[in-house]
Amino acid sequence: MTELAPYAVSERNSRLRRIPEAPPNSRSEFQRDRDRIIHSTAFRRLEYKTQVFVNHEGDLFRTRLTHSLEVAQIGRSIAHNLKLNENLVEAIALAHDLGHTPFGHAGQDALNACMEEYGGFEHNLQSLRVVDLLEECYAEFDGLNLCFETREGILKHCSPLRAPALGDVGERFLQGRRPSLEAQIANLADEIAYNNHDVDDGLRSGLITLEQLSEISIFARHMDKVRSLYPALAGRRLVYETVRRMINTLVTDLLDRSRENIAAVAPDSLDAVRAAPALAGFSPEIQREQQELKQFLRTHLYQHYRVARMTSKAQRIIRELFRGFLENPRLLPPQYQEKAGSGKPRAISDYIAGMTDRYAIREHRRLFAVEET
Ligand code: MG
């Protein structure tokens, strides 16, 4: 491993685990965190959870699992270049979506609406809940007992109202402090990954077209470049060559800008990073272009009528499942009835949030279709 910057998270400055454990003997603490995440049930469920398209719509679209792997890949290479802790970035990236409901953002919005009177539902907080509480693997504790810095990275935002209940990982939201650079990088790698793969999936699905995207500056200038190099190139290869250049531009810009910010503040420790303004970021020009792309995706992909139809079905499934269980908790699988100690609505929310797309569809059918049991 390359030498870490003095402000990187390391085992020396880590606040480690809530329940102390003997140090690992064949890997680092953050490799251990990553490995625990990979072996978790919630991680395997990501394979069948939607990013934008519902899982059964096609085998080639991103799922939350492949999305998380892309975030980890992008995050690792940025971390490596900035001499940050790659294993920590990887662990955060692989865990960042563990709390996502089925059916992507539609599912999260629906569950949040159902939980309105009971403290709400937020997928970041749920990811933390998964690793702190819900995973059942170990004899001596609930959850995965991950290091503080991994948990801090998973909780990328949180309202000041909710922060006090979260203990150590909530503190920074009350004190106006930043998380580690590793957490900042994982968060931006997420943004790079989804903007680009949504372009790719959007094109593959036929919901958006190359003609439309040629109006969007970051896409247009990279596609023009590819076309000038390879005038005969078309179809998948043209898209791939364009998207890979966009990712490369974003990563390079992020590295340049973050290096400048770091040089200006010259943090000499992890604490100095936490006290400084956010040090990882894009240049204003790239940020503008990213905004334009995001706006395009929102209007033409996320709000496309075919996506909207799926969204509305998904929300109905979540709503009806929630109401059904709330009215009659005896319909819940026994292990969730027992967990109702944390409050019935929260136990129901945990159960629904854990479902994959197809499991939610099946469970809905089992509950409401007369011919199913
Ligand atoms: Mg994500």
Tab-separated table of C-alpha atoms and ligand atoms in Angstrom:
chain	number	residue	atom	x	y	z
A	1	MET	CA	0.000	0.000	0.000
A	2	THR	CA	1.224	3.500	-0.763
A	3	GLU	CA	2.006	5.725	2.140
A	4	LEU	CA	-1.007	7.618	3.477
A	5	ALA	CA	-1.221	11.398	3.695
A	6	PRO	CA	-0.974	12.704	7.276
A	7	TYR	CA	-4.649	13.705	7.140
A	8	ALA	CA	-5.878	10.334	5.844
A	9	VAL	CA	-7.810	8.027	8.139
A	10	SER	CA	-5.569	5.295	9.460
A	11	GLU	CA	-5.701	2.706	12.177
A	12	ARG	CA	-3.647	5.091	14.302
A	13	ASN	CA	-6.144	7.957	14.298
A	14	SER	CA	-9.310	5.842	13.996
A	15	ARG	CA	-11.910	5.890	16.759
A	16	LEU	CA	-12.394	2.194	15.957
A	17	ARG	CA	-15.392	0.157	17.051
A	18	ARG	CA	-18.175	0.762	19.548
A	19	ILE	CA	-17.615	-2.661	21.004
A	20	PRO	CA	-13.859	-3.180	21.243
A	21	GLU	CA	-12.498	-6.183	19.379
A	22	ALA	CA	-9.067	-7.765	19.098
A	23	PRO	CA	-7.181	-6.346	16.101
A	24	PRO	CA	-7.468	-8.438	12.924
A	25	ASN	CA	-4.421	-10.565	12.197
A	26	SER	CA	-4.401	-10.796	8.408
A	27	ARG	CA	-5.912	-7.497	7.244
A	28	SER	CA	-6.412	-3.931	8.354
A	29	GLU	CA	-9.377	-2.688	10.401
A	30	PHE	CA	-10.911	-1.080	7.312
A	31	GLN	CA	-10.395	-4.175	5.197
A	32	ARG	CA	-12.230	-6.018	7.931
A	33	ASP	CA	-15.093	-3.523	7.678
A	34	ARG	CA	-15.233	-3.971	3.913
A	35	ASP	CA	-15.247	-7.750	4.295
A	36	ARG	CA	-18.039	-7.663	6.878
A	37	ILE	CA	-20.117	-5.555	4.501
A	38	ILE	CA	-19.535	-7.933	1.580
A	39	HIS	CA	-20.592	-10.912	3.703
A	40	SER	CA	-23.772	-9.228	4.957
A	41	THR	CA	-27.290	-10.194	3.900
A	42	ALA	CA	-28.164	-6.600	3.063
A	43	PHE	CA	-25.276	-6.506	0.570
A	44	ARG	CA	-26.570	-9.541	-1.319
A	45	ARG	CA	-30.010	-7.971	-1.501
A	46	LEU	CA	-28.579	-5.035	-3.458
A	47	GLU	CA	-28.467	-7.300	-6.497
A	48	TYR	CA	-32.245	-7.238	-6.684
A	49	LYS	CA	-32.863	-3.620	-5.778
A	50	THR	CA	-33.567	-0.970	-8.329
A	51	GLN	CA	-31.454	1.957	-9.228
A	52	VAL	CA	-33.726	3.621	-11.816
A	53	PHE	CA	-35.230	0.656	-13.617
A	54	VAL	CA	-37.110	-2.031	-11.759
A	55	ASN	CA	-35.151	-5.227	-11.495
A	56	HIS	CA	-37.224	-7.276	-13.907
A	57	GLU	CA	-37.089	-4.661	-16.695
A	58	GLY	CA	-33.824	-5.956	-18.097
A	59	ASP	CA	-30.669	-7.846	-17.187
A	60	LEU	CA	-28.246	-5.171	-18.354
A	61	PHE	CA	-29.391	-2.207	-16.277
A	62	ARG	CA	-27.570	-1.156	-13.140
A	63	THR	CA	-28.808	-2.514	-9.888
A	64	ARG	CA	-27.818	-1.174	-6.502
A	65	LEU	CA	-25.158	-3.862	-6.370
A	66	THR	CA	-23.430	-2.963	-9.624
A	67	HIS	CA	-23.894	0.720	-8.769
A	68	SER	CA	-22.139	0.198	-5.428
A	69	LEU	CA	-19.275	-1.637	-7.165
A	70	GLU	CA	-18.874	1.250	-9.624
A	71	VAL	CA	-18.831	3.743	-6.745
A	72	ALA	CA	-16.187	1.638	-4.996
A	73	GLN	CA	-14.036	1.472	-8.133
A	74	ILE	CA	-14.197	5.213	-8.806
A	75	GLY	CA	-13.710	6.020	-5.128
A	76	ARG	CA	-10.686	3.762	-4.790
A	77	SER	CA	-8.827	5.308	-7.686
A	78	ILE	CA	-9.471	8.836	-6.411
A	79	ALA	CA	-8.379	7.827	-2.909
A	80	HIS	CA	-5.233	6.204	-4.245
A	81	ASN	CA	-4.240	9.367	-6.111
A	82	LEU	CA	-4.813	11.547	-3.052
A	83	LYS	CA	-2.958	9.122	-0.746
A	84	LEU	CA	-6.120	8.483	1.221
A	85	ASN	CA	-7.309	5.254	2.787
A	86	GLU	CA	-8.592	3.213	-0.171
A	87	ASN	CA	-10.009	0.456	1.991
A	88	LEU	CA	-12.128	2.911	3.940
A	89	VAL	CA	-13.467	4.533	0.764
A	90	GLU	CA	-14.273	1.090	-0.578
A	91	ALA	CA	-16.066	0.061	2.618
A	92	ILE	CA	-18.169	3.247	2.637
A	93	ALA	CA	-18.982	2.864	-1.061
A	94	LEU	CA	-20.078	-0.745	-0.702
A	95	ALA	CA	-22.256	0.092	2.309
A	96	HIS	CA	-23.686	3.437	1.270
A	97	ASP	CA	-26.882	2.033	-0.264
A	98	LEU	CA	-27.521	-0.885	2.107
A	99	GLY	CA	-30.541	0.918	3.556
A	100	HIS	CA	-32.254	1.558	0.264
A	101	THR	CA	-35.837	0.412	-0.094
A	102	PRO	CA	-37.038	-1.602	-3.063
A	103	PHE	CA	-37.948	0.464	-6.151
A	104	GLY	CA	-35.309	3.169	-5.756
A	105	HIS	CA	-36.292	6.691	-4.859
A	106	ALA	CA	-39.964	6.005	-5.479
A	107	GLY	CA	-39.822	3.394	-2.730
A	108	GLN	CA	-37.979	5.664	-0.327
A	109	ASP	CA	-40.487	8.506	-0.854
A	110	ALA	CA	-43.428	6.187	-0.348
A	111	LEU	CA	-41.990	4.658	2.823
A	112	ASN	CA	-41.096	8.092	4.157
A	113	ALA	CA	-44.684	9.208	3.628
A	114	CYS	CA	-45.980	6.094	5.428
A	115	MET	CA	-43.609	6.744	8.336
A	116	GLU	CA	-44.384	10.452	8.585
A	117	GLU	CA	-46.028	10.245	11.995
A	118	TYR	CA	-43.450	7.759	13.280
A	119	GLY	CA	-40.158	9.552	12.730
A	120	GLY	CA	-39.961	9.278	8.929
A	121	PHE	CA	-37.731	7.127	6.747
A	122	GLU	CA	-34.433	8.190	5.249
A	123	HIS	CA	-32.211	5.757	3.347
A	124	ASN	CA	-28.934	7.105	4.747
A	125	LEU	CA	-30.097	6.624	8.287
A	126	GLN	CA	-31.402	3.219	7.297
A	127	SER	CA	-27.995	2.203	5.891
A	128	LEU	CA	-26.543	3.079	9.280
A	129	ARG	CA	-29.339	1.158	11.010
A	130	VAL	CA	-28.496	-1.897	8.894
A	131	VAL	CA	-24.821	-1.915	9.862
A	132	ASP	CA	-25.410	-0.853	13.481
A	133	LEU	CA	-28.434	-2.924	14.351
A	134	LEU	CA	-30.279	-4.978	11.774
A	135	GLU	CA	-27.647	-7.392	10.443
A	136	GLU	CA	-27.694	-10.570	12.499
A	137	CYS	CA	-24.338	-12.296	12.088
A	138	TYR	CA	-22.325	-12.119	15.260
A	139	ALA	CA	-22.683	-13.787	18.614
A	140	GLU	CA	-21.633	-10.802	20.653
A	141	PHE	CA	-23.369	-7.860	19.026
A	142	ASP	CA	-26.133	-6.746	16.709
A	143	GLY	CA	-25.091	-5.260	13.362
A	144	LEU	CA	-21.553	-5.353	12.005
A	145	ASN	CA	-19.789	-3.273	14.679
A	146	LEU	CA	-17.971	-1.225	12.022
A	147	CYS	CA	-15.347	1.422	12.713
A	148	PHE	CA	-16.532	4.941	13.508
A	149	GLU	CA	-15.088	6.356	10.256
A	150	THR	CA	-16.983	3.840	8.112
A	151	ARG	CA	-20.242	4.643	9.926
A	152	GLU	CA	-19.557	8.359	9.653
A	153	GLY	CA	-19.100	7.977	5.888
A	154	ILE	CA	-22.318	6.015	5.495
A	155	LEU	CA	-24.297	8.801	7.182
A	156	LYS	CA	-23.585	11.376	4.505
A	157	HIS	CA	-26.348	13.721	5.515
A	158	CYS	CA	-28.679	14.079	8.442
A	159	SER	CA	-30.979	16.814	9.680
A	160	PRO	CA	-29.963	18.651	12.876
A	161	LEU	CA	-33.254	17.461	14.352
A	162	ARG	CA	-32.310	13.818	13.991
A	163	ALA	CA	-28.599	14.195	14.748
A	164	PRO	CA	-28.777	14.274	18.579
A	165	ALA	CA	-30.271	10.766	18.681
A	166	LEU	CA	-27.376	9.356	16.654
A	167	GLY	CA	-24.591	9.745	19.190
A	168	ASP	CA	-21.023	9.959	17.901
A	169	VAL	CA	-21.842	9.958	14.175
A	170	GLY	CA	-24.471	12.669	14.665
A	171	GLU	CA	-22.092	15.133	16.360
A	172	ARG	CA	-20.647	16.680	13.217
A	173	PHE	CA	-24.064	17.802	11.991
A	174	LEU	CA	-24.530	19.764	15.204
A	175	GLN	CA	-20.993	21.151	15.262
A	176	GLY	CA	-20.866	22.035	11.552
A	177	ARG	CA	-17.823	19.842	10.991
A	178	ARG	CA	-16.921	17.797	7.908
A	179	PRO	CA	-16.364	14.050	7.723
A	180	SER	CA	-13.032	12.547	6.656
A	181	LEU	CA	-11.793	13.134	3.112
A	182	GLU	CA	-12.439	9.446	2.503
A	183	ALA	CA	-16.150	10.015	3.244
A	184	GLN	CA	-16.210	13.122	1.055
A	185	ILE	CA	-14.640	11.140	-1.812
A	186	ALA	CA	-17.058	8.221	-1.469
A	187	ASN	CA	-19.942	10.670	-1.677
A	188	LEU	CA	-18.621	12.344	-4.844
A	189	ALA	CA	-17.752	8.982	-6.409
A	190	ASP	CA	-21.430	8.092	-5.915
A	191	GLU	CA	-22.431	11.187	-7.858
A	192	ILE	CA	-19.956	10.483	-10.681
A	193	ALA	CA	-21.143	6.888	-10.913
A	194	TYR	CA	-24.885	7.495	-11.036
A	195	ASN	CA	-24.871	10.451	-13.409
A	196	ASN	CA	-22.839	8.490	-15.907
A	197	HIS	CA	-24.493	5.131	-15.594
A	198	ASP	CA	-27.922	6.704	-15.737
A	199	VAL	CA	-26.937	8.232	-19.078
A	200	ASP	CA	-25.810	4.796	-20.232
A	201	ASP	CA	-28.890	2.951	-18.897
A	202	GLY	CA	-31.170	5.711	-20.174
A	203	LEU	CA	-29.801	5.330	-23.684
A	204	ARG	CA	-29.925	1.549	-23.505
A	205	SER	CA	-33.574	1.683	-22.474
A	206	GLY	CA	-34.431	4.010	-25.352
A	207	LEU	CA	-36.089	6.482	-22.949
A	208	ILE	CA	-33.503	9.119	-23.856
A	209	THR	CA	-31.674	9.560	-27.154
A	210	LEU	CA	-28.254	10.636	-28.399
A	211	GLU	CA	-29.948	13.566	-30.151
A	212	GLN	CA	-31.325	14.847	-26.852
A	213	LEU	CA	-28.005	14.350	-25.091
A	214	SER	CA	-26.117	16.218	-27.792
A	215	GLU	CA	-27.752	19.353	-26.322
A	216	ILE	CA	-26.038	18.734	-22.981
A	217	SER	CA	-22.586	20.256	-22.912
A	218	ILE	CA	-20.596	17.654	-20.966
A	219	PHE	CA	-21.984	14.847	-23.117
A	220	ALA	CA	-21.785	16.772	-26.391
A	221	ARG	CA	-18.147	17.777	-26.061
A	222	HIS	CA	-17.030	14.245	-25.218
A	223	MET	CA	-19.120	12.688	-27.980
A	224	ASP	CA	-17.734	15.197	-30.482
A	225	LYS	CA	-14.254	14.187	-29.425
A	226	VAL	CA	-15.022	10.487	-29.931
A	227	ARG	CA	-16.606	11.190	-33.302
A	228	SER	CA	-13.624	13.167	-34.464
A	229	LEU	CA	-11.305	10.308	-33.478
A	230	TYR	CA	-13.547	7.534	-34.818
A	231	PRO	CA	-15.940	8.960	-37.456
A	232	ALA	CA	-17.490	5.564	-38.223
A	233	LEU	CA	-18.186	4.610	-34.605
A	234	ALA	CA	-21.848	4.205	-33.641
A	235	GLY	CA	-24.151	2.429	-31.205
A	236	ARG	CA	-22.903	0.964	-27.930
A	237	ARG	CA	-19.251	1.704	-28.592
A	238	LEU	CA	-19.936	5.362	-29.259
A	239	VAL	CA	-21.858	5.606	-25.989
A	240	TYR	CA	-19.242	3.693	-24.010
A	241	GLU	CA	-16.335	5.742	-25.378
A	242	THR	CA	-18.239	8.942	-24.550
A	243	VAL	CA	-19.249	7.901	-21.042
A	244	ARG	CA	-15.789	6.662	-20.128
A	245	ARG	CA	-14.359	10.030	-21.169
A	246	MET	CA	-16.933	11.842	-19.067
A	247	ILE	CA	-16.015	9.762	-16.023
A	248	ASN	CA	-12.357	10.419	-16.679
A	249	THR	CA	-12.925	14.173	-16.968
A	250	LEU	CA	-14.872	14.238	-13.706
A	251	VAL	CA	-12.291	12.192	-11.823
A	252	THR	CA	-9.426	14.322	-13.148
A	253	ASP	CA	-11.241	17.549	-12.301
A	254	LEU	CA	-12.058	16.269	-8.834
A	255	LEU	CA	-8.427	15.306	-8.251
A	256	ASP	CA	-7.104	18.675	-9.471
A	257	ARG	CA	-9.595	20.711	-7.501
A	258	SER	CA	-9.231	18.668	-4.325
A	259	ARG	CA	-5.427	18.872	-4.507
A	260	GLU	CA	-5.695	22.665	-4.785
A	261	ASN	CA	-8.076	22.853	-1.830
A	262	ILE	CA	-5.862	20.595	0.244
A	263	ALA	CA	-2.773	22.656	-0.640
A	264	ALA	CA	-4.546	25.889	0.334
A	265	VAL	CA	-5.659	24.631	3.746
A	266	ALA	CA	-2.625	22.383	4.303
A	267	PRO	CA	-4.299	20.147	6.899
A	268	ASP	CA	-1.754	18.325	9.031
A	269	SER	CA	-4.161	15.877	10.608
A	270	LEU	CA	-7.534	14.210	10.264
A	271	ASP	CA	-8.877	16.697	12.821
A	272	ALA	CA	-7.785	19.586	10.600
A	273	VAL	CA	-9.756	18.040	7.698
A	274	ARG	CA	-12.858	17.836	9.897
A	275	ALA	CA	-12.516	21.480	10.945
A	276	ALA	CA	-11.869	22.797	7.403
A	277	PRO	CA	-14.531	23.459	4.768
A	278	ALA	CA	-15.198	20.525	2.416
A	279	LEU	CA	-11.862	19.865	0.668
A	280	ALA	CA	-12.978	17.393	-1.972
A	281	GLY	CA	-14.941	18.908	-4.819
A	282	PHE	CA	-15.286	19.816	-8.486
A	283	SER	CA	-14.358	23.047	-10.233
A	284	PRO	CA	-17.218	25.534	-10.738
A	285	GLU	CA	-17.290	24.862	-14.513
A	286	ILE	CA	-17.627	21.133	-14.073
A	287	GLN	CA	-20.193	21.652	-11.341
A	288	ARG	CA	-22.284	23.718	-13.730
A	289	GLU	CA	-22.070	21.038	-16.384
A	290	GLN	CA	-23.006	18.374	-13.868
A	291	GLN	CA	-26.017	20.413	-12.810
A	292	GLU	CA	-27.130	20.693	-16.419
A	293	LEU	CA	-26.801	16.927	-16.859
A	294	LYS	CA	-28.659	16.199	-13.634
A	295	GLN	CA	-31.486	18.499	-14.634
A	296	PHE	CA	-31.676	16.761	-18.002
A	297	LEU	CA	-31.836	13.319	-16.373
A	298	ARG	CA	-34.499	14.461	-13.947
A	299	THR	CA	-36.763	15.815	-16.670
A	300	HIS	CA	-36.194	13.274	-19.406
A	301	LEU	CA	-35.370	10.064	-17.569
A	302	TYR	CA	-36.524	10.051	-13.929
A	303	GLN	CA	-39.792	11.759	-14.855
A	304	HIS	CA	-40.291	9.923	-18.165
A	305	TYR	CA	-43.867	8.661	-18.323
A	306	ARG	CA	-42.727	5.047	-18.482
A	307	VAL	CA	-40.618	5.488	-15.365
A	308	ALA	CA	-43.497	7.420	-13.754
A	309	ARG	CA	-45.877	4.494	-14.348
A	310	MET	CA	-43.477	2.117	-12.668
A	311	THR	CA	-42.943	4.629	-9.869
A	312	SER	CA	-46.631	4.890	-9.194
A	313	LYS	CA	-47.060	1.112	-9.098
A	314	ALA	CA	-44.064	0.824	-6.784
A	315	GLN	CA	-45.423	3.432	-4.422
A	316	ARG	CA	-48.776	1.696	-4.278
A	317	ILE	CA	-47.104	-1.591	-3.378
A	318	ILE	CA	-45.117	0.018	-0.548
A	319	ARG	CA	-48.130	1.927	0.782
A	320	GLU	CA	-50.401	-1.082	0.754
A	321	LEU	CA	-47.814	-3.333	2.371
A	322	PHE	CA	-47.238	-0.786	5.125
A	323	ARG	CA	-50.961	-0.283	5.797
A	324	GLY	CA	-51.632	-4.002	5.692
A	325	PHE	CA	-48.964	-4.744	8.294
A	326	LEU	CA	-49.911	-1.795	10.465
A	327	GLU	CA	-53.547	-2.850	10.570
A	328	ASN	CA	-52.674	-6.435	11.285
A	329	PRO	CA	-49.139	-6.954	12.611
A	330	ARG	CA	-49.802	-10.716	12.803
A	331	LEU	CA	-49.227	-10.760	9.034
A	332	LEU	CA	-45.563	-9.919	9.676
A	333	PRO	CA	-43.061	-12.788	9.691
A	334	PRO	CA	-42.498	-13.805	13.353
A	335	GLN	CA	-38.956	-12.451	13.604
A	336	TYR	CA	-40.266	-8.979	12.746
A	337	GLN	CA	-43.123	-9.291	15.216
A	338	GLU	CA	-40.535	-9.931	17.910
A	339	LYS	CA	-38.527	-6.930	16.768
A	340	ALA	CA	-41.589	-4.747	17.246
A	341	GLY	CA	-39.878	-3.808	20.524
A	342	SER	CA	-38.372	-0.892	18.592
A	343	GLY	CA	-41.980	0.162	17.879
A	344	LYS	CA	-44.356	-1.512	15.507
A	345	PRO	CA	-44.169	1.031	12.659
A	346	ARG	CA	-40.341	1.023	12.735
A	347	ALA	CA	-40.257	-2.782	12.641
A	348	ILE	CA	-42.594	-2.720	9.633
A	349	SER	CA	-40.436	-0.073	7.980
A	350	ASP	CA	-37.308	-2.194	8.582
A	351	TYR	CA	-39.035	-5.199	7.049
A	352	ILE	CA	-40.203	-3.307	3.961
A	353	ALA	CA	-36.918	-1.437	3.495
A	354	GLY	CA	-35.067	-4.753	3.492
A	355	MET	CA	-37.191	-6.178	0.664
A	356	THR	CA	-35.836	-6.548	-2.856
A	357	ASP	CA	-38.006	-5.349	-5.743
A	358	ARG	CA	-39.224	-8.809	-6.608
A	359	TYR	CA	-39.744	-9.823	-2.985
A	360	ALA	CA	-41.925	-6.750	-2.420
A	361	ILE	CA	-43.991	-7.584	-5.505
A	362	ARG	CA	-44.384	-11.180	-4.339
A	363	GLU	CA	-45.182	-10.235	-0.754
A	364	HIS	CA	-47.795	-7.786	-1.994
A	365	ARG	CA	-49.377	-10.541	-4.057
A	366	ARG	CA	-49.265	-12.953	-1.109
A	367	LEU	CA	-51.021	-10.405	1.071
A	368	PHE	CA	-53.625	-9.092	-1.319
A	369	ALA	CA	-54.277	-11.572	-4.137
A	370	VAL	CA	-56.927	-14.115	-3.137
A	371	GLU	CA	-55.392	-16.942	-5.150
A	372	GLU	CA	-51.953	-16.595	-3.474
A	373	THR	CA	-50.907	-17.620	0.022
B	1	MG	MG	-25.607	5.619	-4.426
